[in-house]
Every structure is written in structure tokens, then in C-alpha cells.
Amino acid sequence: MSDTRGGPRGWSAGRKGGLSRLRFTSLRLRLVVVFGLVALTAAVSASGIAYWLNREAVLTRAQDAVLRDFRQEMQNRAGALPVHPTQDELQRTAGQMASSSQSFSVLLVGQDARGKTVYGNSGGINGFSLEDVPKSLRTAVDRQQEISDTNKQPYHLYWQRVVDHGTPYLVAGTRVIGGGPTGYMAKSLEPEAKDLDSLAWSLGIATGLALIGAALLAQAAATTVLKPVHRLGVAARRLGEGKLDTRLRVSGTDELADLSRTFNNAAEALEKRVADMAARDDASRRFVADMSHELRTPLTAITAVTEVLEEELDADAGSMDPMIEPAVRLVVSETRRLNTLVENLMEVTRFDAGTARLVLDDVDVADQITACIDARAWLDAVELDAERGIHARLDPRRLDVILANLIGNALKHGGSPVRVSVREASDSVVIRVRDHGPGIPEDVLPHVFDRFYKASASRPRSEGSGLGLSIAMENAHIHGGEITAANSPEGGAVFTLRLPRDASELTEEPDGSSEKKDGNGSATQGKEGR
């Protein structure tokens, strides 16, 4: 007999899985997932290859041993039977064949002397019968082959692996050469299947352990990589908070070390640049302050002279030459403007130097507004909507500066009448100044409180200095308040001043102590000239 093997039919189905695409925002989590996927792919691939190779080796080894024993039994025992055996002979021979070392079930099929088909069964696996043999295998076994130089036998041994009720079997069949019975064999492969299942579980456990190990290694690697990144983020936040002396400790020569060096170089350059700018800014502030103080002495003398000239202008006609009267009026006007500018510059330098202080007193807000309007002869142009009895603890002089700038700005650039209203909030006082002019252009609104800003670039020289609203905002800030500018839906601009009802907390020293009070209950501070 020659051994020509048929194609095997697999008894275990492969499984396929897919992972849906996930999006993560954590770099650490993404690193762990990537490491895990790489490890899982490598472990599954290695386990799959190992399982497949071991499976084929185990099944081939068991199959070859069974087929070799079956072929030997067919030659020795079935070949010794007569051409037309009886059923008893087939039954006895099948039992002898089944008692071999491989312990398989045997079915012998032959024809007795009367031409009747007789069967001999070893009695194993609930009676192995011809119906348990696949039809394709029976057809292949009964097919007679042509004799040729490459094929010396008319019949061959064929086998096939099948699954019956979840149990794998090896089924084989062949005919006795020269006449005799046809033999079929069935061998359970359950022990081999259990061995393969154990191998699969072992490989699965190994894959799981590899995945856990990869996750731990990924966590360690992520920590190693992300710790310098975290330190860089903390340093960047400290740098953003103004701590320009922040530096990173550099170790190693990798890319993260290069990044740390670059950060340190950038921080050092930024610190130097900021220090240079601060020095220039301090020099500019000192120059403005010194210039303002130096201007006050000659300006005082000039102001005294202009007051005399103004008295001459107001005297009876003929006291001054009509030819020089316009020039004198111009000198008086420009001297007043210069005096206001110097006072504003000195006030700005106090704010920039941080020397501006509050001198608090209990004031009636309505009385304070009335006094401001009356002192500047604005009673006919301003409407006041304020109830008496709204008290606040504020700096009266600074509140007068704020009101004068807001109302004066409304009268100068808006339209009469200017309406001033006062409302109480839970812990603050809200003062609104509204005019009836064309309003403020939208592109100007963000800049109305900027220093020296003027809405019309074609009129760089005007009666104002461009510092009034800026000084008003600084005085509001020193109270812990705020000023906002907007356009009213009914027309005109609206400036809203919000001040706290009590600004005492802002006058406390850093150690928590308050200023000393004078006899009138007002906070005593060093006097400020204005």
C-alpha cells in the first residue's frame, strides 16, 4: 500500500477581533496604550505562531502513529482473512485490530461466499458504523486507481479529521490489496485537543502577563519622559507669573535636556530684556517726575505773572494795549493748560511709583457731586439724579478728581445736558455719567482710558492733555473700584463708576495695622500736592 493523504478539514475555528479607534487627551495614557498595543500585537503574533506550529506538530505526530499502526494491522490481520470472510471472522479480526497500542475503533466490511455484505465491528465508541464514515472518504477508499510507473497499487489509504459533538476524530480507510475486506478506523483526538487547549491557555496567560509587563514598562517610560515635561510646564507657569529667575536643572544630552537648555536660555534672555525695559521705564518715570517738579518753580512765577495780566484784562477798558490783548489772553490760556498738564503728570508719577495713598472720610455722595459741579459752575449744564443720605467711606479729593474728569469730558465731547445718577448696590456705590452727544466710536472705546490717547489724530493739539480719564481710572482703582465706558442705546456715551462703600481695607498696612486717625476721624497720610 502507498500512503496518499487527503486534505485535512480543520476542527477549530479562528477568531478575529478589532479595536475601535479611541481618542485620548492625556499623553501618559496615549503612551501606555501605544506600548500596550505594541506588546499585545507582538505577544499575540508570537503566541499564534507558536500555537499553530505546536498544533500541527502534535496532530501530525498522533496522526502518523495511528495511521502507521492501522496500516500495519490491515496488512497483518485483515490481509490474512479469506477473500469472502464470514461475519464472525470480520468481528473477531476487528476486535484484534482494535486492541493495538493506539486503541482505535475498527469497522471491517466484506462479502461472504453468497455475495452478502457483512460487517465486523470492534464495538468501540458506541458501535462504530459505516454511517459514521464521511461519504467523501468512502468514495475515495472504494475508487480504484490506474496502475502506472508512479502508482503501483490500485487502492490507497485515505484519512480525514472530523468533529462529532465537539470531539475531534481521525477517520481513515483502505482496502486489502488482492481482494479482501475494506477497513475503516476511528481514533479520538480528544487528548491532543486537551493538550492544545492547555497550550492555548498557557499562551493566553503569557500574553496577558506580557501585556501587564508592557503596561508597567510603559508607565515607567512615560514617567521618565513626562517628568521633565511636567517640570518644564511648571517652570513655564512660574515664568508666566513673573518669576523670571526660574531655571530648569539640566542633566543628560538627550532631546529633553536640549529643550531644558533652550528654555533656560530663553528665560535668561527674557529676564535680561525685562530688566532692561524696567530700567528704561524707571528712568523715564524719574525723568517725568523730575521734570514735573522742576517745572513747578518757574511755572509758579509764570502763573503769578499771568494772574496779574488776567486782572489787567478784566479791568476797565483802556488799561491794556488792544494790539497785545490777544497775545496776553493766549499766554494766560496756555499757562493754565501747562499748569494742568504738570499737575496731571505729577499725579501719574505718583501712581506709577506706587506712592499714591487714600485719605478716607465719610462722605455723602450726592453732596460731593453737588460740590464738584458747583465749584466748576456746571450747575446749568448738569442734571443730578441722586438721593441724599447715600454715604461711603472714600477719599473726597480723589472722588472729586474722578467726577470732574468724567463730567468735564462729557461736557466737552458729548452734548448737554449731562445727566449724573447715583444708585446703591449691596456693597458699592454706582455713579453713571451720561451725555447726549454722538457717542464714542467703537474703535475708540477700548482706548478711552489710555494715557495721551486722543480719538482724532488730526487734532493732536487740543485743550485736553489726554490724561484725564486715565487719572480717573487710576483713582477708581486705588479705591478698589472700576470705570467702564459704553454707548447708550438712546444715544450718547455712558461712563459708569463703581466704588466700594468702604475702602478702609485698602489703607491697611501689610502687617494688618491701619493708619492713625486724626482728630476728625480721617486717615492721616503724608500730604500730596496736586
PDB file of C-alpha atoms in Angstrom, residues 239-240 244 247 263-277:
ATOM      1  CA  LEU A 239       7.797  82.326  34.234  1.00  0.00           C
ATOM      2  CA  GLY A 240       4.340  83.473  33.144  1.00  0.00           C
ATOM      3  CA  LEU A 244      11.877  85.456  35.707  1.00  0.00           C
ATOM      4  CA  ARG A 247      15.524  77.866  35.660  1.00  0.00           C
ATOM      5  CA  PHE A 263      14.161  77.096  27.980  1.00  0.00           C
ATOM      6  CA  ASN A 264      16.886  78.332  30.328  1.00  0.00           C
ATOM      7  CA  ASN A 265      18.460  80.405  27.568  1.00  0.00           C
ATOM      8  CA  ALA A 266      15.072  81.888  26.649  1.00  0.00           C
ATOM      9  CA  ALA A 267      14.283  82.629  30.307  1.00  0.00           C
ATOM     10  CA  GLU A 268      17.683  84.265  30.795  1.00  0.00           C
ATOM     11  CA  ALA A 269      17.238  86.407  27.678  1.00  0.00           C
ATOM     12  CA  LEU A 270      13.705  87.336  28.762  1.00  0.00           C
ATOM     13  CA  GLU A 271      14.896  88.265  32.266  1.00  0.00           C
ATOM     14  CA  LYS A 272      17.618  90.468  30.813  1.00  0.00           C
ATOM     15  CA  ARG A 273      15.197  92.076  28.368  1.00  0.00           C
ATOM     16  CA  VAL A 274      12.613  92.742  31.085  1.00  0.00           C
ATOM     17  CA  ALA A 275      15.301  94.117  33.401  1.00  0.00           C
ATOM     18  CA  ASP A 276      16.481  96.469  30.639  1.00  0.00           C
ATOM     19  CA  MET A 277      12.930  97.569  29.924  1.00  0.00           C
TER      20      MET A 277
END
